[in-house]
Coordinates of C-alpha atoms in Angstrom, one line a residue:
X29 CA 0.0 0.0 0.0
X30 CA 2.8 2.4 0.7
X31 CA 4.4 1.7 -2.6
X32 CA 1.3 2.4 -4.6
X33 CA 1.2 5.4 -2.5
X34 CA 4.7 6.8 -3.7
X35 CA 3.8 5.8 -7.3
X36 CA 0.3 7.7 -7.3
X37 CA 0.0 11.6 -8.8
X38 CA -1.6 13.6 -6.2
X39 CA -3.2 15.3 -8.0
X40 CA -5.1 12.6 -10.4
X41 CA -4.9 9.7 -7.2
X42 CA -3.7 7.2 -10.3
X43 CA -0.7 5.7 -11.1
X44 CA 1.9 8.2 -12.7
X45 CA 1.1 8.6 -16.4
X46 CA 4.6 10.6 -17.6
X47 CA 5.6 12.1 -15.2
X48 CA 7.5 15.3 -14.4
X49 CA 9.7 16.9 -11.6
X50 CA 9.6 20.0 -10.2
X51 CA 12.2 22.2 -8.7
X52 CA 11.1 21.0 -4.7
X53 CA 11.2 17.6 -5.9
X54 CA 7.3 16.9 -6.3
X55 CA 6.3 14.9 -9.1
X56 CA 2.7 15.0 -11.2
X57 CA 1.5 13.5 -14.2
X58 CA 2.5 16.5 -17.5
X59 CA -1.3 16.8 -18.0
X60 CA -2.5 16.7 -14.3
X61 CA 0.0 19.6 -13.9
X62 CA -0.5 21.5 -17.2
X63 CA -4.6 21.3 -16.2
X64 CA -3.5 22.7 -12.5
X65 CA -1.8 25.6 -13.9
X66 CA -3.9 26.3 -16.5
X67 CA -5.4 29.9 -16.3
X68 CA -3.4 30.6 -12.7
X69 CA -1.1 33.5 -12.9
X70 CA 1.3 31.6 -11.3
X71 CA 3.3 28.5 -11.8
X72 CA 3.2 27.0 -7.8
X73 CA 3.5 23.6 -6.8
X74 CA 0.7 22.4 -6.2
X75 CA 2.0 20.1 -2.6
X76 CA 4.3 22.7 -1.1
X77 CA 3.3 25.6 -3.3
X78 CA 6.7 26.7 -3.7
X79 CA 6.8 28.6 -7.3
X80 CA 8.2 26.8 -10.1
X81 CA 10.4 29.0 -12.9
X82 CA 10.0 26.0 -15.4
X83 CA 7.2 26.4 -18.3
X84 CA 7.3 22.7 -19.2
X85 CA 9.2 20.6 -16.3
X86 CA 11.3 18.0 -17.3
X87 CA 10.3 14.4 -17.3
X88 CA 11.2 12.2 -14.1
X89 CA 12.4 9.0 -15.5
X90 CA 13.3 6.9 -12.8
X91 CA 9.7 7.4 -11.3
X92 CA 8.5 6.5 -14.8
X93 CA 10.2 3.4 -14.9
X94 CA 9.4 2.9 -11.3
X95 CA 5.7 2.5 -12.5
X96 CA 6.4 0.8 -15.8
X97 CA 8.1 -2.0 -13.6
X98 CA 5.7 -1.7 -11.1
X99 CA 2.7 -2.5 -13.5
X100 CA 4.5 -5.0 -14.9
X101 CA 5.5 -6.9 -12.2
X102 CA 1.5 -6.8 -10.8
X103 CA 0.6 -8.1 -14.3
X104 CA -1.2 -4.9 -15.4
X105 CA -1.3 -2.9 -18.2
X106 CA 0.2 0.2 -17.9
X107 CA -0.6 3.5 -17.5
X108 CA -0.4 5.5 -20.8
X109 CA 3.1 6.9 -20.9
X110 CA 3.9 3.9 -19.7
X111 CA 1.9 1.2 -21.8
X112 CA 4.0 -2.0 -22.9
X113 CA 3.8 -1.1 -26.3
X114 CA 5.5 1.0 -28.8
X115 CA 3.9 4.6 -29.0
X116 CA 5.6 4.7 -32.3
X117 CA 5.5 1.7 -33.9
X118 CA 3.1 -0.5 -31.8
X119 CA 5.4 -3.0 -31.5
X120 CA 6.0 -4.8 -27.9
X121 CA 8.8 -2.9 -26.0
X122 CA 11.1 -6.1 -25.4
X123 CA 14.4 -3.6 -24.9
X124 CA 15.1 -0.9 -22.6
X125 CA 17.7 2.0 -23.5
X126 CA 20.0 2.5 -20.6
X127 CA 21.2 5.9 -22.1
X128 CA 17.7 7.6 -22.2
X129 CA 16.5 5.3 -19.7
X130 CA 12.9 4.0 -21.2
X131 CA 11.5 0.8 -22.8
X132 CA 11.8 0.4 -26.4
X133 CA 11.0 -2.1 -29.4
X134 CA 13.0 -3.4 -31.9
X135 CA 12.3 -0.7 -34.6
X136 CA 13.5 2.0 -32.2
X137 CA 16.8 -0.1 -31.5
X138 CA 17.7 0.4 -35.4
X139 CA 16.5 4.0 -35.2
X140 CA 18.8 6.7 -35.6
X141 CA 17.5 8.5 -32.1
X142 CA 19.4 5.4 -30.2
X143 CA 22.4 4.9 -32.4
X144 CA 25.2 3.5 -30.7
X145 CA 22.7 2.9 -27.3
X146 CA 23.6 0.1 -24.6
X147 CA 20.4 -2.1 -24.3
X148 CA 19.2 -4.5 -21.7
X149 CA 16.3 -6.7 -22.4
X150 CA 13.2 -5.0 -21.0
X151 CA 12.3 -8.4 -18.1
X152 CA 16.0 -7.7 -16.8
X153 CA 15.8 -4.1 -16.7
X154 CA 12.5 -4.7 -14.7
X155 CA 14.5 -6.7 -12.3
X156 CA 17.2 -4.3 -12.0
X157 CA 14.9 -1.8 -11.1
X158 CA 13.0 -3.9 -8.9
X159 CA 16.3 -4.2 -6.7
X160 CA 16.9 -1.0 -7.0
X161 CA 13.2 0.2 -5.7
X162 CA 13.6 -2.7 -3.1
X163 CA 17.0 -1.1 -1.6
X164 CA 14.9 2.7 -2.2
X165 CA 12.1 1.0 0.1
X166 CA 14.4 -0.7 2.6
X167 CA 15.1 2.6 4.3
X168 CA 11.4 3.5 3.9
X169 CA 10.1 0.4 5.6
X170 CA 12.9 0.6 8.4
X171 CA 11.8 4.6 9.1
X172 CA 8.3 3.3 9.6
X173 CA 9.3 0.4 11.6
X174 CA 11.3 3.0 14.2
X175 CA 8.4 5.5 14.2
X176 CA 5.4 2.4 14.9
X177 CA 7.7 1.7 17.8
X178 CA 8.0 5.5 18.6
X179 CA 4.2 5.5 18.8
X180 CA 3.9 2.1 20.8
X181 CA 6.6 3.9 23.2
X182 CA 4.2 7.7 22.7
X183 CA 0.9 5.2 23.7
X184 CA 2.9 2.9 27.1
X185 CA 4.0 6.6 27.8
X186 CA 0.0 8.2 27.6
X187 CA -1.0 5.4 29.6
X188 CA 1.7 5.6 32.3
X189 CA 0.9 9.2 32.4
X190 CA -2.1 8.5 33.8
X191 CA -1.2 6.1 36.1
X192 CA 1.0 8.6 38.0
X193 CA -1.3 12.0 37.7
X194 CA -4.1 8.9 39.4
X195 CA -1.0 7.9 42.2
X196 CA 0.1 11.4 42.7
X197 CA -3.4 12.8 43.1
X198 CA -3.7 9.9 45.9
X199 CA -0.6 11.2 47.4
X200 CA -1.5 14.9 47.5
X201 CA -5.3 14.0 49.1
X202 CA -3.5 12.0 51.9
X203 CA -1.5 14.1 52.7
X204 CA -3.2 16.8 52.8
X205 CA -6.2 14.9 54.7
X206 CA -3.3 14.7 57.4
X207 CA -2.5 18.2 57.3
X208 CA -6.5 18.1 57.8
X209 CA -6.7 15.9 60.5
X210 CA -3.9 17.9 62.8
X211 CA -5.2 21.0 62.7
X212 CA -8.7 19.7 63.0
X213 CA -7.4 17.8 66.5
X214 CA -6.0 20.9 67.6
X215 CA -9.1 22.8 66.9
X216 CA -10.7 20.4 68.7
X217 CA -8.2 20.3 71.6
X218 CA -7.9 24.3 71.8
X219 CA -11.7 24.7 71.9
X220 CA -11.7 22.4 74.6
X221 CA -9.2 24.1 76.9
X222 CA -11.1 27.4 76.3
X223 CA -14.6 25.5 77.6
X224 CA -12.7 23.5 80.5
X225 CA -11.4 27.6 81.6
X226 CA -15.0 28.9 81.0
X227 CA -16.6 26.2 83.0
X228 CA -14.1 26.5 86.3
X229 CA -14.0 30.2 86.0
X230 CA -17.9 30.2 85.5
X231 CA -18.3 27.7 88.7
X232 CA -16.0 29.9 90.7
X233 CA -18.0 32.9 89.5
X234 CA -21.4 31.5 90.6
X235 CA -20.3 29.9 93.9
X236 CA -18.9 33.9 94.7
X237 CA -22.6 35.0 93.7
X238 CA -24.3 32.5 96.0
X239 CA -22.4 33.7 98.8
X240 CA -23.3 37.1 98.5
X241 CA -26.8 36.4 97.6
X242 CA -26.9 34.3 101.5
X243 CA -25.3 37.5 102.9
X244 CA -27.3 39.7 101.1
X245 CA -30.6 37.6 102.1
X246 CA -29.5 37.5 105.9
X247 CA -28.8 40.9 106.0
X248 CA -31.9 42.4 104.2
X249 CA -33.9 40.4 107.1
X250 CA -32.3 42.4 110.0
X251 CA -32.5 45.5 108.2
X252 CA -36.4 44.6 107.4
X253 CA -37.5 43.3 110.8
X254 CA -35.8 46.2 112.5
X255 CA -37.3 48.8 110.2
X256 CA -40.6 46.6 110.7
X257 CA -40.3 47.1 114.9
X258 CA -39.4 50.5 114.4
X259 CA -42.1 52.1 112.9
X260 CA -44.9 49.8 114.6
X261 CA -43.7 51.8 117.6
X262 CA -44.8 55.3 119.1
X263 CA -43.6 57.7 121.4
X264 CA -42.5 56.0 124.4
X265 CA -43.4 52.3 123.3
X266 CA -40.4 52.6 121.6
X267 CA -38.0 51.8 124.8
X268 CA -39.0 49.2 125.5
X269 CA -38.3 47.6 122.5
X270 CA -35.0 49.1 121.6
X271 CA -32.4 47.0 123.6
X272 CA -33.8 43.9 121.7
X273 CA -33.1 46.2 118.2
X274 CA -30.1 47.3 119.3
X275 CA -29.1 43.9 120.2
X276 CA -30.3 42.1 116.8
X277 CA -28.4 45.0 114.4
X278 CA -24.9 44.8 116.5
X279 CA -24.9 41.1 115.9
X280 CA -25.5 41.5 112.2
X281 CA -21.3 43.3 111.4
X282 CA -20.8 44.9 108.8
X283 CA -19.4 43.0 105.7
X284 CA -16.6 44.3 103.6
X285 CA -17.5 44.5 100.0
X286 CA -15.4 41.5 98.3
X287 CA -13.2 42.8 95.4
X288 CA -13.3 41.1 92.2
X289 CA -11.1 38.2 92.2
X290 CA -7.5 38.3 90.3
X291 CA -7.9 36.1 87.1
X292 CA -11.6 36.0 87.1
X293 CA -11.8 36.2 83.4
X294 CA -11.2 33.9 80.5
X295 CA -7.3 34.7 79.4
X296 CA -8.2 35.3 75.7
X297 CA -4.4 35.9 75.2
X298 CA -3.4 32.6 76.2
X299 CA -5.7 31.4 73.7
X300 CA -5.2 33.5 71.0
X301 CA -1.7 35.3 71.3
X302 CA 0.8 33.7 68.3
X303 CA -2.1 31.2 67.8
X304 CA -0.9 30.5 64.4
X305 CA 2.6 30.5 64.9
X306 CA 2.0 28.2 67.6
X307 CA 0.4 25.8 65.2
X308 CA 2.7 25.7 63.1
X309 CA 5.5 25.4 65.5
X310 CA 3.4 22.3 66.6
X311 CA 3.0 21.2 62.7
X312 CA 6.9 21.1 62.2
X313 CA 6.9 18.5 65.1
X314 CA 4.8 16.3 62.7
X315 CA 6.8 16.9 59.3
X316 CA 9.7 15.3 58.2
X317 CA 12.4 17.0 55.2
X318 CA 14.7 15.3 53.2
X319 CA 17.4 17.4 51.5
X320 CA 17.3 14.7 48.4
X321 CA 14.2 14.0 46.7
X322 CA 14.8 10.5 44.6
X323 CA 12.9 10.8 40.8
X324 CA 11.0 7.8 40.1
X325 CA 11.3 9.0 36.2
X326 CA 15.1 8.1 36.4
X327 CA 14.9 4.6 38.1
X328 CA 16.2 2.2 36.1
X329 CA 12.5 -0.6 35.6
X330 CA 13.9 -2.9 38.1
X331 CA 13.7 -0.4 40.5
X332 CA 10.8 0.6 42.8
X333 CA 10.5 4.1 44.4
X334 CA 8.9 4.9 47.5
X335 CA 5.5 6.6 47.9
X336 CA 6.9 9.5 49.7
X337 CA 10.5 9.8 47.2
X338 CA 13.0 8.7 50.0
X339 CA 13.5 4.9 50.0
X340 CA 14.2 2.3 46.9
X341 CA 14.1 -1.4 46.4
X342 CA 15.4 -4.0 44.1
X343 CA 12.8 -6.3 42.1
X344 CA 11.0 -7.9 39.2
X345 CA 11.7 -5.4 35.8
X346 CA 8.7 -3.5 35.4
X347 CA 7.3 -2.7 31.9
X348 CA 7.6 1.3 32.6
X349 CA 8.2 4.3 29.4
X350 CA 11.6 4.5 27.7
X351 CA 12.3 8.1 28.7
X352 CA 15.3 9.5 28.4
X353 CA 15.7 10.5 32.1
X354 CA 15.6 6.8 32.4
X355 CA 18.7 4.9 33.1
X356 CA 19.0 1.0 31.4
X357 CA 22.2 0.0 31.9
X358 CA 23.0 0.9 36.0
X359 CA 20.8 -0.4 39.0
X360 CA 20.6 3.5 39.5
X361 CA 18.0 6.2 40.5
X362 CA 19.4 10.1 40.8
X363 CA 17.8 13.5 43.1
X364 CA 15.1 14.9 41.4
X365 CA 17.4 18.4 42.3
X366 CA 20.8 18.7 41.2
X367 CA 23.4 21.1 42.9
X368 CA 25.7 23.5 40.9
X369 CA 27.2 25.5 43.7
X370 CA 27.1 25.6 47.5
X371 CA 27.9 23.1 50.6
X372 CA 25.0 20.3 50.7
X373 CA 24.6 16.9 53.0
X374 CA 22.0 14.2 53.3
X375 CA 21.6 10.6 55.3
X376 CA 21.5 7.5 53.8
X377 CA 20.5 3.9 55.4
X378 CA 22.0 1.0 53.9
X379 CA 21.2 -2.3 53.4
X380 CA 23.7 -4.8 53.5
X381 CA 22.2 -7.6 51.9
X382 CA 24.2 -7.6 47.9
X383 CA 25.4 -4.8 46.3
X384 CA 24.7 -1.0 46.6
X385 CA 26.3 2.4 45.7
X386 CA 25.7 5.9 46.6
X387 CA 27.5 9.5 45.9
X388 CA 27.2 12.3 43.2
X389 CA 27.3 11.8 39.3
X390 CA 27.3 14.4 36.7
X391 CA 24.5 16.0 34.7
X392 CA 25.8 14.6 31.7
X393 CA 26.2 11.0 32.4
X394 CA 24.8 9.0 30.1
X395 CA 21.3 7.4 31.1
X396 CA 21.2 4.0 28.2
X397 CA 24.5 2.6 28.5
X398 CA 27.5 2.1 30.9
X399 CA 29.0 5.1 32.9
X400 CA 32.4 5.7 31.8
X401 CA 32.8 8.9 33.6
X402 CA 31.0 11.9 35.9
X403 CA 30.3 9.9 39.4
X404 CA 31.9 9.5 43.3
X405 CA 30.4 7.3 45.2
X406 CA 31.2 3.8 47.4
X407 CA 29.7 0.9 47.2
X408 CA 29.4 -3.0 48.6
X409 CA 30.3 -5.3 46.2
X410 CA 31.2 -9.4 46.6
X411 CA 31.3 -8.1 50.9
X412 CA 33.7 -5.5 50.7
X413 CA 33.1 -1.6 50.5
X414 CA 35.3 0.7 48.3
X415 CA 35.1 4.3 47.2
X416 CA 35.0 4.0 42.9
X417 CA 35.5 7.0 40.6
X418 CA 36.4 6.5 36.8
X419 CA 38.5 9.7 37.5
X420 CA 41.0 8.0 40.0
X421 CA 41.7 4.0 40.9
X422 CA 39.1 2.2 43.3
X423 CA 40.3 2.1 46.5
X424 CA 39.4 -0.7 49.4
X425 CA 37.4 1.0 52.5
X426 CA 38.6 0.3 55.8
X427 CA 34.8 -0.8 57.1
X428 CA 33.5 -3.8 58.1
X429 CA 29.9 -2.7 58.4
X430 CA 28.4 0.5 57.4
X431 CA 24.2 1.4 58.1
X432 CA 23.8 4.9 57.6
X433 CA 26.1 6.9 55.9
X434 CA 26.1 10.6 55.3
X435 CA 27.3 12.2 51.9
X436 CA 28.7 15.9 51.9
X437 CA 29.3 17.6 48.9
X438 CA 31.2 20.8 48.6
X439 CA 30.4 22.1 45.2
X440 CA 32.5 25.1 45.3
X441 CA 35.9 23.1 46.9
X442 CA 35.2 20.3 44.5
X443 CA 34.9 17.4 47.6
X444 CA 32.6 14.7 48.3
X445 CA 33.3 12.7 51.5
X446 CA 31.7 10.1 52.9
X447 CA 31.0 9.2 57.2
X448 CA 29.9 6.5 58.8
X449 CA 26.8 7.9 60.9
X450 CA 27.1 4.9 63.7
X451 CA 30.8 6.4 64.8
X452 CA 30.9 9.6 63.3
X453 CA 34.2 8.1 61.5
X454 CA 35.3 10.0 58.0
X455 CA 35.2 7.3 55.6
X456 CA 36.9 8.8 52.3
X457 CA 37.2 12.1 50.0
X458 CA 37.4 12.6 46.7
X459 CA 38.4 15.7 45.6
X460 CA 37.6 17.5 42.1
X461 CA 37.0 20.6 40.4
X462 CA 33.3 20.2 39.4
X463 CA 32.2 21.9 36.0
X464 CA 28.7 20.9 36.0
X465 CA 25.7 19.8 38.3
X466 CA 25.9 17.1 40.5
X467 CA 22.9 14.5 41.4
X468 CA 22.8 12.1 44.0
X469 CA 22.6 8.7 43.0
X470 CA 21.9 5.4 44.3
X471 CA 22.3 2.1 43.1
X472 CA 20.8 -1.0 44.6
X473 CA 20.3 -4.8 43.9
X474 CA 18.7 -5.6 47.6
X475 CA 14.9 -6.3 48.1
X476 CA 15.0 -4.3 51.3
X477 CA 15.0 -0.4 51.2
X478 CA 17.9 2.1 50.5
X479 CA 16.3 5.4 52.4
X480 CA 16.8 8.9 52.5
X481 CA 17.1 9.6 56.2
X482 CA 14.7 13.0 56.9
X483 CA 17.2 15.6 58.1
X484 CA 17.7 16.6 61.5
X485 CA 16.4 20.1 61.5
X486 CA 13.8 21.5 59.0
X487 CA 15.3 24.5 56.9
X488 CA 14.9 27.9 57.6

């Protein structure tokens, strides 16, 4: 189908019938292209319409023997311009000219127009130019074959798209549903303290008022009964009465009016003052940061990343998108952040199961194929640890056993050393002048995690 396709006039959607070349290279049947033009004040082509300076193109031979072979070979008869007999002399075209290139008959061999020719019989120039279309096809079919793979590779990668916006999307919500869940707890538990302080404060509040509503009560009584006595007595019945008066008001003494107690009130700006900063002080407590942030688009497919970016494991190959960020060749996954200047440190915890390797490696590195150059790290290999650098000789680490190890880079001073976190013991430096950035890396063939240890204080 893609052959008939190349051998087909755009314009007409047939099989060439003589055709022509343009200056771009397009090819039409003469009369599809004479008919296209016709009455235009301008000669363009009629594909790329770039304008053509030629009145009358000249004839494209090869595609015309393309077709005349092409008919041939499907047992057809060919197109006109192309037809297996003689225009001139209607006789079968058993010879082909090699000088001008075209089928011919036996009359034309003997004409003076193709004096002193080469011929070929016509059936072995059709096979000649069959192998020569074949090798003209050969790249053609090998350029499709690489861009149906492209697109297999364009559709894994679509698919595999969505498979991480569905994962990260999970990620975000549960996170965020923690971030949720704190502050709704300390809502809950700040609301709580403020009605605990309202209720004791209210208690203490209403036990004062009942005890100066007793006092109150007792006292209005003497002052009522001896107002009472008072003015049901006259004139001399008075003194008889007024010891017992006297008597019943100098027991009643005189209360002191209480004063307001000292922290009566709710103490709003316990409550409130640097309420949010207190939060959030509270919120670090719960957070975690790592200074390296693995890229699960750079782990090599037998490599599994962690849901939160810090840990990796060794497993099955998965079936995940050829992307060049991806590395094939090394057990390797590299810091979604690289560092071009500056001092920088994180944690590692190691597993000591096979074979792992951790440090820096340049920006340039290549991601499909073995590293020759660009990386500092150490590793375990075959039980022994040793700091490897394609820039200087491996050399055997003094360690029997390392667990967590902390990498410090010093971008401007051109070192990366390595310490064992268990003894605080330096474990080895290299030292280089860095020209471009640096990623950490790790490589791993254990089933149990390599981590990224959160760091011990969150940054400013």
């Amino acid at each position: 189908m893609s052959l008939i396709k190349d051998l087909t006039c755009t314009l007409c959607a047939d099989i060439f019938r003589d055709p022509v070349k343009l200056e771009c290279s397009h090819s039409f049947c003469r009369d599809c292209l004479q008919a296209e033009w016709a009455g235009k004040p301008a000669r363009l082509c009629p594909l790329c319409k770039e304008i053509s300076l030629l009145r009358d193109p000249p004839r494209n031979l090869m595609m015309k023997n393309l077709c005349f072979a092409f008919t041939l070979g499907r047992g057809q008869r060919a197109p006109a311009g192309c037809r297996d007999l003689c225009s001139l002399h209607d006789e079968k075209l058993k010879l082909f000219c090699l000088d001008h290139q075209e089928p011919v008959c036996l009359v034309c061999r003997d004409s003076e127009k193709h004096a002193k020719h080469s011929f070929r019989p016509v059936e072995e120039a059709v096979q000649e130019q069959r192998v020569e279309l074949q090798s003209h096809l050969t790249p053609l079919k090998e350029n499709l074959e690489q861009l149906q793979r492209v697109r297999e590779s364009c559709d894994e990668a679509a698919e595999h798209i969505k498979v991480q916006a569905q994962r990260t999307e999970v990620q975000i919500r549960d996170q965020i549903e923690k971030l949720h869940r704190f502050l709704q707890e300390e809502e809950e538990a700040r609301i709580s303290a403020l009605r605990e302080e309202e209720e004791q404060k209210s208690r203490a509040m209403r036990e004062k008022t009942e005890s100066l509503s007793e006092s109150i009560e007792a006292l209005s009584e003497t002052v009522a009964a001896t107002e009472e006595e008072f003015n049901r007595s006259e004139g001399t019945s008075l003194l008889p009465n007024y010891r017992r008066a006297k008597e019943r008001v100098q027991q009643r003494p005189l209360l002191d009016a209480p004063q307001p107690p000292s922290g009566a009130l709710i103490d709003e700006a316990k409550h409130l003052g640097n309420l949010s900063y207190n939060i959030w002080t509270r919120m670090k407590a719960t957070v975690s940061f790592s200074a390296v942030t693995l890229d699960p688009n750079t782990a090599e497919p037998h490599l599994s990343v962690s849901a939160d970016l810090r840990a990796v494991t060794f497993g099955p190959r998965q079936k995940l998108p050829d992307n060049p960020e991806r590395f094939e060749q090394r057990h390797c996954v590299v810091s979604r952040d690289g560092f071009s200047s500056g001092a920088h440190s994180w944690d590692v915890e190691v597993s000591g199961e096979e074979f792992w390797g951790l440090g820096v490696l340049s920006e340039s590195v290549p991601r499909k194929r073995r590293t020759p150059a660009g990386f500092w790290g150490i590793c375990l290999c075959d039980g022994s640890y040793a700091a490897i650098s394609r820039e200087v000789p491996s050399k055997a680490l003094p360690v029997t056993k390392l667990r967590r190890v902390r990498v410090r880079l010093d971008w401007d001073e051109g070192e990366v050393s390595f310490v064992d976190l268990e003894t605080n013991d330096h474990i080895h430096t290299f030292r280089h002048t860095f020209t471009e950035k640096l990623f950490a890396y790790i490589c791993t063939k254990n089933q149990s995690p390599m981590k990224i240890l959160p760091a011990e204080k969150l940054p400013d």
